[in-house]
Amino acid sequence: MAIKWINYDQLDASSKLASDAKVDLTKVMTGASGEERVKKYSAKMAADLTFNYAAKNVDDTILADLQKLADEAGLVDKFEVLYNGEFVNVGENRMVLHHLTRGQLGNDVVFNGVNEREFYTGVQKRVAEFAGKVHSGEIANEKGEKFTTVVQIGIGGSDLGPRAMYLALENWARVNGFLKMNAQFISNVDPDDAAAVLANVDVSRSLFILVSKSGTTLETLTNESFVKDALKKAGLDPSKHMIAVTSQTSPLAGSSDYLDSFFMDDFVGGRYSSCSAVGGAVLSLAFGPEIFDRFLEGAAAEDKLSKSRNVLDNPALLDALIGVYERNVLGYGSTAVLPYSQALSRFPAHLQQMDMESNGKSVNRFGEEVSYPTGPVIFGEPGTNGQHSFYQLLHQGTDIIPLQFIGFKESQQGVDVEIQGSTSQHKLSANVAAQIMAFACGKDDENKNKKFAGNRPSSIIIGEKLTPEALGALLAHFENKVMFQGFVWNLNSFDQEGVQLGKVLAKKVLAHETDGALKAYADIFGI
């Protein structure tokens, strides 16, 4: 398939979008027209989720031009060559195969004689077998006691995604009888992080997962040494308490320092690795392999929707295109992710890395500077907490910041109380509904301090309940949204050179190979 990689500003549809009449939400979201928009501007997702974009600055004309943009840029074609194994990651000359960790979308992808899908499913099978042995007590500590806690040691994509996924399902698993092991996470090289986790677990009954693709990540190996020291001080053999998730070429692979090693490869980037062994090991140990499988099923089902060429039937593509319109036509530089679900407390942090590490680029796929804005700043916090924190700026600040709400009709745990005529869950849902309308329509007032200009756009993903399938679908939706936006902007969304410079300089500081201002800063810290 012949694919053309073209800069956004060279696409005819980009000029058409810029000339389209702007939509004023304060006018279209009121009265009967607003009610009709909420019903009309909605797209079905997998796992009983719905993407509603009625409160976005779009109309039928703009949506038609977004379709033209998708077609002209060949966005679905680019997705197709990606999952069929083209070397889309041009910065590192690699394939991009995280979709294959949860389902085969197209042809078999074979590299150096290895069927990649079979490789990933084989690793998942080995993880499931290992988790089963831990849960049964066949793999136990030196005293024959079952492990009760699993601790993941990793940073970046080896921490943010798996941690967010675990926290999202922890309470659901507990009330439904699926919580088999508690999970903790160590990421920061700050010794206080590891010390705090170790102080709150029984190390003798803890199983540690070291996650590093290269086997050389400074922070992760430092924390591994921290943990090994604690195990030795407790009179324990670290090799009986640790497993590794790494690449087959890593120095960690097959080492006698670990009970077992589970593999990933270079074709799955860290921030896209929650569906691989990076997330699979900790989630399978915590909840059981069958729950991890359900999570993968939700993600795979959402991936299939991303193959649709009709943007109105492709929620991730539609979300991506609206985001491009907001960034490049309306000039909005940030996006707030606001889950009205405490279980998704770390989901915005995961999306922050996924989006900003992927599309935080100022050069295109060919190393040429682009002349248009690319990835937005991503931040967020669960509602209703955020309402009492930064919503003031969102409502009345000088910058308009698009919002992405996430909400569910039912709580995960089914425990609630009725106060003043409504339940806690109803109060939560009432708040998100009210916020959407407050941002869209605003409020006039002679007192300028109490005036809300409105016309502040938002979308919402609504589900029945946050289940493993719904979580998988949510994850895939945002992964594919970021991918499609990178395609529109003609970026390589799958390398992260911006992460590397700081690592290089830190090594120089530790090796005392510094001069000038860098030496002065090192001296301040007594290094």
Coordinates of C-alpha atoms in Angstrom, one line a residue:
M1 CA 0.0 0.0 0.0
A2 CA 1.5 3.4 -1.1
I3 CA 1.4 5.7 1.9
K4 CA 2.1 9.4 1.6
W5 CA 3.4 11.1 4.7
I6 CA 2.5 14.8 4.4
N7 CA 2.7 17.7 6.8
Y8 CA -0.7 18.9 8.2
D9 CA -0.4 22.4 6.6
Q10 CA 0.1 20.8 3.2
L11 CA -3.3 19.1 3.4
D12 CA -6.1 20.8 1.5
A13 CA -8.6 19.9 4.2
S14 CA -6.5 21.9 6.8
S15 CA -7.3 25.1 4.9
K16 CA -10.9 24.2 4.5
L17 CA -11.2 23.6 8.3
A18 CA -9.6 27.0 9.0
S19 CA -12.2 28.8 6.9
D20 CA -15.3 27.0 8.3
A21 CA -17.6 29.1 10.5
K22 CA -16.9 28.6 14.2
V23 CA -19.5 27.0 16.4
D24 CA -20.6 29.0 19.5
L25 CA -21.6 26.5 22.2
T26 CA -23.5 29.1 24.2
K27 CA -26.0 29.2 21.3
V28 CA -26.2 25.6 20.2
M29 CA -26.2 23.9 23.6
T30 CA -29.2 25.6 25.0
G31 CA -32.9 24.6 24.8
A32 CA -34.2 22.0 22.3
S33 CA -31.2 22.3 20.0
G34 CA -28.9 21.4 22.9
E35 CA -31.0 18.3 23.7
E36 CA -30.9 17.2 20.0
R37 CA -27.1 17.7 19.9
V38 CA -26.5 15.4 22.9
K39 CA -28.6 12.7 21.2
K40 CA -27.0 13.2 17.8
Y41 CA -23.3 13.7 18.4
S42 CA -22.5 10.4 20.0
A43 CA -20.4 7.4 18.9
K44 CA -20.6 3.9 20.3
M45 CA -17.4 2.4 21.7
A46 CA -16.6 -1.1 22.8
A47 CA -17.6 -2.5 26.2
D48 CA -20.8 -0.5 26.5
L49 CA -18.9 2.8 26.4
T50 CA -20.1 5.9 24.5
F51 CA -18.1 8.9 23.2
N52 CA -20.3 12.0 23.4
Y53 CA -19.0 15.1 21.7
A54 CA -22.1 17.3 21.7
A55 CA -20.3 20.0 23.8
K56 CA -17.4 20.3 21.3
N57 CA -17.1 23.2 18.8
V58 CA -18.2 21.1 15.8
D59 CA -21.2 20.9 13.5
D60 CA -22.1 18.8 10.5
T61 CA -19.9 21.0 8.2
I62 CA -16.8 20.7 10.4
L63 CA -17.4 17.0 10.8
A64 CA -17.6 16.6 7.1
D65 CA -14.3 18.4 6.7
L66 CA -12.7 16.3 9.4
Q67 CA -13.7 13.3 7.4
K68 CA -12.0 14.9 4.3
L69 CA -8.9 15.4 6.5
A70 CA -8.9 11.8 7.6
D71 CA -9.3 10.6 4.0
E72 CA -6.7 13.0 2.5
A73 CA -4.1 12.1 5.2
G74 CA -4.9 8.4 4.8
L75 CA -5.2 8.0 8.6
V76 CA -6.9 4.5 8.5
D77 CA -4.5 3.4 5.8
K78 CA -1.6 4.4 8.1
F79 CA -3.1 2.4 11.0
E80 CA -3.4 -0.6 8.7
V81 CA 0.2 -0.6 7.6
L82 CA 1.2 -0.1 11.2
Y83 CA -0.5 -3.2 12.5
N84 CA 0.6 -5.1 9.5
G85 CA 4.2 -4.6 10.4
E86 CA 5.6 -1.7 8.4
F87 CA 8.5 0.0 10.1
V88 CA 6.5 3.1 11.1
N89 CA 8.9 4.1 13.9
V90 CA 11.4 5.7 11.6
G91 CA 13.4 7.2 14.4
E92 CA 14.5 3.8 15.7
N93 CA 13.7 1.9 12.5
R94 CA 11.2 -0.4 14.3
M95 CA 7.8 -1.8 13.8
V96 CA 5.0 -0.6 16.2
L97 CA 3.1 -3.7 17.4
H98 CA 1.4 -3.0 20.7
H99 CA -1.9 -3.8 19.1
L100 CA -0.7 -7.4 18.5
T101 CA -0.4 -7.9 22.3
R102 CA -4.2 -8.0 22.5
G103 CA -5.5 -9.1 19.1
Q104 CA -4.6 -9.8 15.5
L105 CA -6.0 -7.0 13.3
G106 CA -4.5 -8.0 10.0
N107 CA -1.8 -10.2 8.5
D108 CA 0.7 -12.3 10.5
V109 CA 3.7 -10.1 11.3
V110 CA 6.9 -12.1 11.0
F111 CA 10.4 -10.7 11.8
N112 CA 13.6 -12.7 11.6
G113 CA 11.5 -15.9 11.4
V114 CA 9.5 -15.0 14.5
N115 CA 5.7 -14.7 14.3
E116 CA 5.2 -11.6 16.6
R117 CA 1.7 -12.4 17.6
E118 CA 2.7 -15.9 18.6
F119 CA 5.6 -14.4 20.5
Y120 CA 3.3 -12.1 22.5
T121 CA 0.7 -14.8 23.2
G122 CA 3.4 -17.2 24.2
V123 CA 4.7 -14.8 26.8
Q124 CA 1.1 -14.2 28.0
K125 CA 0.7 -17.9 28.4
R126 CA 3.9 -18.3 30.4
V127 CA 2.9 -15.3 32.6
A128 CA -0.5 -17.0 33.2
E129 CA 1.1 -20.3 34.1
F130 CA 3.5 -18.6 36.5
A131 CA 0.7 -16.6 38.2
G132 CA -1.3 -19.8 38.6
K133 CA 1.6 -21.4 40.4
V134 CA 2.0 -18.4 42.7
H135 CA -1.7 -18.4 43.5
S136 CA -1.7 -22.1 44.3
G137 CA 1.4 -21.9 46.4
E138 CA 3.5 -24.1 44.1
I139 CA 5.8 -21.1 43.9
A140 CA 6.2 -19.8 47.4
N141 CA 8.8 -18.2 49.7
E142 CA 11.5 -20.1 51.5
K143 CA 9.1 -21.1 54.3
G144 CA 6.6 -22.4 51.9
E145 CA 4.2 -19.5 52.6
K146 CA 2.2 -18.0 49.7
F147 CA 3.2 -14.6 48.4
T148 CA 0.6 -12.1 49.3
T149 CA 2.0 -8.9 47.7
V150 CA 3.5 -8.1 44.3
V151 CA 5.7 -5.1 43.9
Q152 CA 6.5 -3.7 40.5
I153 CA 9.9 -1.9 40.1
G154 CA 10.0 0.3 37.0
I155 CA 9.7 3.8 35.7
G156 CA 7.9 5.7 32.9
G157 CA 5.9 3.2 30.8
S158 CA 7.0 0.4 33.1
D159 CA 5.1 2.1 36.0
L160 CA 2.5 4.6 34.9
G161 CA 0.3 2.4 32.8
P162 CA 0.4 -0.7 34.9
R163 CA -0.1 1.3 38.1
A164 CA -3.1 3.2 36.6
M165 CA -4.6 -0.1 35.4
Y166 CA -4.1 -1.8 38.8
L167 CA -5.7 1.1 40.7
A168 CA -8.6 1.2 38.3
L169 CA -9.5 -2.5 39.0
E170 CA -8.3 -3.0 42.6
N171 CA -11.6 -2.3 44.3
W172 CA -13.7 -3.9 41.6
A173 CA -11.6 -7.0 42.0
R174 CA -11.9 -7.0 45.8
V175 CA -15.7 -6.8 45.9
N176 CA -16.0 -9.4 43.1
G177 CA -13.6 -11.9 44.7
F178 CA -10.8 -11.5 42.1
L179 CA -8.2 -9.7 44.3
K180 CA -5.5 -12.4 44.7
M181 CA -2.5 -10.3 45.7
N182 CA -2.1 -6.7 46.7
A183 CA 0.2 -4.7 44.4
Q184 CA 2.6 -1.9 45.1
F185 CA 4.8 0.1 42.8
I186 CA 8.3 1.6 43.1
S187 CA 9.4 4.0 40.4
N188 CA 11.2 7.1 41.6
V189 CA 14.9 6.9 42.2
D190 CA 14.3 9.0 45.3
P191 CA 15.1 6.5 48.1
D192 CA 12.0 7.7 50.0
D193 CA 9.8 6.0 47.4
A194 CA 11.3 2.5 47.8
A195 CA 11.6 2.9 51.6
A196 CA 8.0 3.9 51.9
V197 CA 6.8 0.9 50.0
L198 CA 9.1 -1.6 51.8
A199 CA 7.9 -0.2 55.1
N200 CA 4.3 -1.1 54.3
V201 CA 4.8 -4.7 53.0
D202 CA 5.9 -8.0 54.4
V203 CA 9.0 -8.5 52.3
S204 CA 9.1 -12.2 53.2
R205 CA 5.8 -12.7 51.4
S206 CA 6.4 -10.2 48.6
L207 CA 7.2 -11.0 45.0
F208 CA 9.1 -8.2 43.1
I209 CA 8.9 -7.6 39.4
L210 CA 11.8 -5.8 37.9
V211 CA 10.8 -4.2 34.6
S212 CA 13.4 -2.8 32.2
K213 CA 13.4 -3.5 28.5
S214 CA 17.1 -2.7 28.1
G215 CA 18.2 -4.0 31.5
T216 CA 20.2 -0.8 32.0
T217 CA 17.6 1.7 33.2
L218 CA 19.5 3.7 35.9
E219 CA 16.5 4.4 38.2
T220 CA 15.1 0.8 38.0
L221 CA 18.4 -0.9 38.6
T222 CA 19.1 1.5 41.6
N223 CA 15.7 0.5 43.1
E224 CA 16.4 -3.1 42.4
S225 CA 19.6 -2.8 44.5
F226 CA 17.6 -1.0 47.2
V227 CA 15.1 -3.9 47.3
K228 CA 17.7 -6.6 47.2
D229 CA 19.5 -4.9 50.1
A230 CA 16.3 -5.0 52.1
L231 CA 15.7 -8.6 51.4
K232 CA 19.2 -9.6 52.4
K233 CA 18.9 -7.6 55.6
A234 CA 15.7 -9.6 56.3
G235 CA 17.7 -12.9 55.9
L236 CA 16.1 -13.6 52.5
D237 CA 17.5 -14.8 49.2
P238 CA 16.6 -12.1 46.6
S239 CA 16.6 -14.6 43.7
K240 CA 13.7 -16.4 45.4
H241 CA 11.6 -13.2 45.5
M242 CA 12.2 -11.5 42.1
I243 CA 11.2 -12.0 38.5
A244 CA 12.2 -9.9 35.5
V245 CA 10.3 -8.4 32.6
T246 CA 12.8 -7.5 29.9
S247 CA 14.0 -8.1 26.4
Q248 CA 15.6 -11.4 25.3
T249 CA 18.9 -9.6 24.6
S250 CA 19.0 -7.8 28.0
P251 CA 21.6 -8.8 30.6
L252 CA 18.6 -9.6 32.9
A253 CA 17.3 -12.3 30.6
G254 CA 17.6 -15.8 32.0
S255 CA 19.7 -14.6 34.9
S256 CA 19.9 -16.8 38.0
D257 CA 19.1 -13.6 40.0
Y258 CA 15.4 -14.2 39.2
L259 CA 12.8 -16.9 39.6
D260 CA 11.9 -16.4 36.0
S261 CA 12.1 -13.9 33.1
F262 CA 9.3 -12.8 30.8
F263 CA 10.0 -11.0 27.5
M264 CA 9.0 -8.0 25.6
D265 CA 10.6 -6.7 22.4
D266 CA 11.6 -3.4 20.8
F267 CA 8.3 -3.3 18.8
V268 CA 6.3 -2.4 21.9
G269 CA 7.1 1.0 23.3
G270 CA 7.1 1.6 27.1
R271 CA 4.1 3.9 27.2
Y272 CA 2.1 1.4 25.1
S273 CA 3.2 -1.7 27.0
S274 CA 0.3 -2.2 29.5
C275 CA -1.1 -5.0 27.4
S276 CA 2.3 -6.8 27.2
A277 CA 4.1 -8.6 30.0
V278 CA 4.9 -5.2 31.4
G279 CA 1.3 -4.9 32.6
G280 CA 0.4 -8.5 32.2
A281 CA 2.7 -9.8 34.9
V282 CA 1.5 -7.5 37.7
L283 CA -2.2 -7.6 36.7
S284 CA -2.2 -11.4 36.3
L285 CA -0.6 -11.8 39.7
A286 CA -2.9 -9.3 41.3
F287 CA -6.2 -10.3 39.8
G288 CA -5.7 -13.6 37.9
P289 CA -4.9 -14.2 34.2
E290 CA -8.6 -14.4 33.3
I291 CA -9.2 -10.8 34.4
F292 CA -6.1 -9.7 32.4
D293 CA -7.6 -11.5 29.4
R294 CA -10.9 -9.6 29.8
F295 CA -8.9 -6.4 29.9
L296 CA -7.2 -7.4 26.6
E297 CA -10.6 -8.3 25.1
G298 CA -11.9 -4.8 25.7
A299 CA -8.8 -3.2 24.2
A300 CA -9.0 -5.5 21.1
A301 CA -12.7 -4.7 20.5
E302 CA -11.9 -1.0 20.6
D303 CA -9.0 -1.5 18.2
K304 CA -11.4 -3.0 15.7
L305 CA -13.5 0.1 15.7
S306 CA -10.4 2.1 14.8
K307 CA -10.3 0.4 11.4
S308 CA -13.5 2.2 10.3
R309 CA -13.0 4.8 7.6
N310 CA -16.2 6.6 8.6
V311 CA -15.1 9.0 11.3
L312 CA -18.5 9.0 12.9
D313 CA -18.2 5.2 13.5
N314 CA -14.6 5.4 14.7
P315 CA -14.5 7.1 18.2
A316 CA -10.7 7.2 18.6
L317 CA -10.3 8.8 15.1
L318 CA -13.1 11.2 15.7
D319 CA -11.7 12.2 19.1
A320 CA -8.3 12.7 17.5
L321 CA -9.6 14.9 14.7
I322 CA -11.6 17.1 17.0
G323 CA -8.4 17.5 19.1
V324 CA -6.5 18.5 16.0
Y325 CA -9.2 21.0 15.1
E326 CA -8.9 22.5 18.6
R327 CA -5.2 22.6 18.5
N328 CA -4.5 23.8 15.0
V329 CA -7.6 25.9 14.2
L330 CA -9.0 27.1 17.5
G331 CA -5.5 27.4 19.0
Y332 CA -6.1 25.6 22.3
G333 CA -2.8 24.4 23.7
S334 CA -3.8 22.1 26.6
T335 CA -6.3 19.3 27.3
A336 CA -7.6 18.3 30.7
V337 CA -8.6 14.7 31.3
L338 CA -11.2 14.6 34.1
P339 CA -12.4 11.1 35.2
Y340 CA -15.4 11.2 37.5
S341 CA -14.2 7.9 39.0
Q342 CA -11.8 7.7 41.9
A343 CA -10.6 4.3 40.5
L344 CA -9.1 6.3 37.5
S345 CA -7.0 8.5 39.8
R346 CA -3.8 7.8 38.0
F347 CA -5.3 7.5 34.5
P348 CA -4.6 11.1 33.6
A349 CA -0.9 10.7 34.6
H350 CA -0.6 7.7 32.3
L351 CA -2.3 9.6 29.4
Q352 CA 0.0 12.5 30.1
Q353 CA 3.0 10.4 29.4
M354 CA 1.4 8.6 26.5
D355 CA 0.4 11.8 24.7
M356 CA 3.2 14.2 25.6
E357 CA 6.0 11.7 25.1
S358 CA 4.5 10.6 21.7
N359 CA 3.5 13.9 20.1
G360 CA 5.7 16.4 22.0
K361 CA 7.7 16.9 18.8
S362 CA 8.7 19.9 16.7
V363 CA 10.1 18.0 13.7
N364 CA 8.2 15.7 11.4
R365 CA 9.0 12.1 10.5
F366 CA 11.8 13.2 8.3
G367 CA 13.5 15.4 10.8
E368 CA 12.2 18.7 9.3
E369 CA 10.8 21.4 11.5
V370 CA 7.1 21.8 11.4
S371 CA 5.4 25.2 11.3
Y372 CA 2.2 24.3 13.2
P373 CA 1.4 23.3 16.8
T374 CA 1.6 19.6 17.6
G375 CA 0.9 17.8 20.9
P376 CA -1.0 19.6 23.6
V377 CA -0.2 19.7 27.3
I378 CA -2.2 17.0 29.1
F379 CA -3.1 17.2 32.8
G380 CA -6.0 16.1 35.0
E381 CA -7.4 14.9 38.3
P382 CA -10.5 13.0 39.3
G383 CA -13.8 14.9 39.7
T384 CA -15.2 16.1 42.0
N385 CA -11.8 16.8 43.6
G386 CA -10.6 18.8 40.6
Q387 CA -13.7 21.1 40.9
H388 CA -12.3 22.3 44.2
S389 CA -8.8 22.7 42.8
F390 CA -8.1 24.0 39.2
Y391 CA -11.6 24.3 37.7
Q392 CA -11.6 28.0 38.6
L393 CA -9.0 28.6 35.8
L394 CA -10.9 26.2 33.5
H395 CA -14.1 28.2 33.9
Q396 CA -12.8 31.8 34.1
G397 CA -9.2 31.8 33.1
T398 CA -7.8 33.6 30.1
D399 CA -7.0 30.3 28.3
I400 CA -9.7 28.0 27.0
I401 CA -8.7 24.4 27.8
P402 CA -10.7 21.6 26.1
L403 CA -11.9 19.0 28.6
Q404 CA -12.3 15.2 28.3
F405 CA -14.6 13.9 31.0
I406 CA -15.0 10.2 31.8
G407 CA -18.0 8.9 33.8
F408 CA -19.9 5.8 34.8
K409 CA -23.5 5.3 35.7
E410 CA -22.8 2.8 38.5
S411 CA -20.0 2.7 41.1
Q412 CA -17.6 -0.2 41.1
Q413 CA -18.2 -1.4 44.7
G414 CA -22.0 -1.0 44.9
V415 CA -21.8 0.6 48.3
D416 CA -23.7 3.8 48.6
V417 CA -25.8 5.9 50.9
E418 CA -28.8 8.3 50.3
I419 CA -28.4 11.8 51.7
Q420 CA -30.7 14.7 51.1
G421 CA -32.7 12.7 48.5
S422 CA -29.9 11.3 46.3
T423 CA -27.1 8.8 46.5
S424 CA -23.4 9.6 46.3
Q425 CA -23.2 8.2 42.8
H426 CA -26.1 10.4 41.7
K427 CA -24.3 13.4 43.2
L428 CA -21.2 12.5 41.3
S429 CA -23.1 12.1 38.0
A430 CA -25.0 15.3 38.6
N431 CA -21.7 17.1 39.0
V432 CA -20.3 16.0 35.7
A433 CA -23.5 16.8 33.8
A434 CA -23.6 20.2 35.4
Q435 CA -19.9 20.9 34.6
I436 CA -20.4 20.1 30.9
M437 CA -23.2 22.6 30.7
A438 CA -21.5 25.2 32.8
F439 CA -18.4 25.1 30.6
A440 CA -20.5 25.2 27.4
C441 CA -23.1 27.8 28.2
G442 CA -21.6 29.9 30.9
K443 CA -23.6 32.5 32.9
D444 CA -24.2 36.2 32.3
D445 CA -23.9 38.5 35.3
E446 CA -23.6 42.3 35.8
N447 CA -20.9 41.5 38.3
K448 CA -18.0 40.6 36.0
N449 CA -16.5 38.5 38.8
K450 CA -19.5 36.2 38.6
K451 CA -19.7 36.1 34.9
F452 CA -18.9 32.9 33.0
A453 CA -18.2 33.4 29.3
G454 CA -18.9 29.8 28.4
N455 CA -18.0 28.3 25.0
R456 CA -15.5 26.0 26.7
P457 CA -15.6 22.7 24.9
S458 CA -15.8 19.2 26.4
S459 CA -16.4 15.6 25.5
I460 CA -17.4 12.7 27.7
I461 CA -16.9 9.0 27.6
I462 CA -19.8 7.4 29.5
G463 CA -20.1 3.8 30.6
E464 CA -22.2 1.6 32.8
K465 CA -19.5 0.5 35.2
L466 CA -15.7 0.4 35.2
T467 CA -15.0 -3.2 34.4
P468 CA -11.9 -4.9 33.0
E469 CA -13.4 -4.8 29.5
A470 CA -14.3 -1.1 29.8
L471 CA -10.8 -0.3 31.1
G472 CA -9.2 -2.0 28.1
A473 CA -11.5 -0.2 25.7
L474 CA -10.6 3.2 27.4
L475 CA -6.9 2.5 27.1
A476 CA -7.1 1.5 23.5
H477 CA -9.3 4.5 22.7
F478 CA -6.6 7.0 23.9
E479 CA -3.7 5.0 22.5
N480 CA -5.3 5.2 19.1
K481 CA -6.3 8.8 19.5
V482 CA -2.7 9.7 20.1
M483 CA -1.6 7.6 17.2
F484 CA -4.0 9.2 14.7
Q485 CA -3.1 12.7 15.9
G486 CA 0.6 11.9 15.3
F487 CA -0.3 10.7 11.8
V488 CA -2.1 14.0 11.1
W489 CA 0.8 16.1 12.3
N490 CA 3.2 13.8 10.3
L491 CA 5.2 13.0 13.5
N492 CA 7.0 9.8 14.6
S493 CA 4.9 9.2 17.7
F494 CA 6.9 6.2 18.8
D495 CA 10.4 7.4 19.8
Q496 CA 11.2 9.7 22.6
E497 CA 14.6 11.4 22.0
G498 CA 13.6 14.2 24.4
V499 CA 14.0 11.8 27.3
Q500 CA 17.6 10.9 26.5
L501 CA 19.6 14.1 27.0
G502 CA 18.9 14.4 30.7
K503 CA 20.0 10.8 31.2
V504 CA 23.3 11.5 29.5
L505 CA 24.0 14.6 31.5
A506 CA 23.0 12.8 34.8
K507 CA 25.6 10.1 34.1
K508 CA 28.2 12.8 33.6
V509 CA 27.3 14.4 36.9
L510 CA 27.6 11.0 38.7
A511 CA 31.0 10.4 37.0
H512 CA 32.2 13.9 38.0
E513 CA 32.8 14.7 34.3
T514 CA 31.3 18.2 34.5
D515 CA 32.3 21.8 34.1
G516 CA 30.6 25.2 34.0
A517 CA 27.1 25.6 35.2
L518 CA 26.5 21.8 35.3
K519 CA 29.4 21.4 37.7
A520 CA 28.0 24.3 39.8
Y521 CA 24.6 22.7 40.0
A522 CA 26.2 19.4 41.0
D523 CA 28.2 21.1 43.7
I524 CA 25.0 22.6 45.2
F525 CA 23.8 19.0 45.8
G526 CA 27.3 17.9 47.1
I527 CA 27.8 15.4 44.3

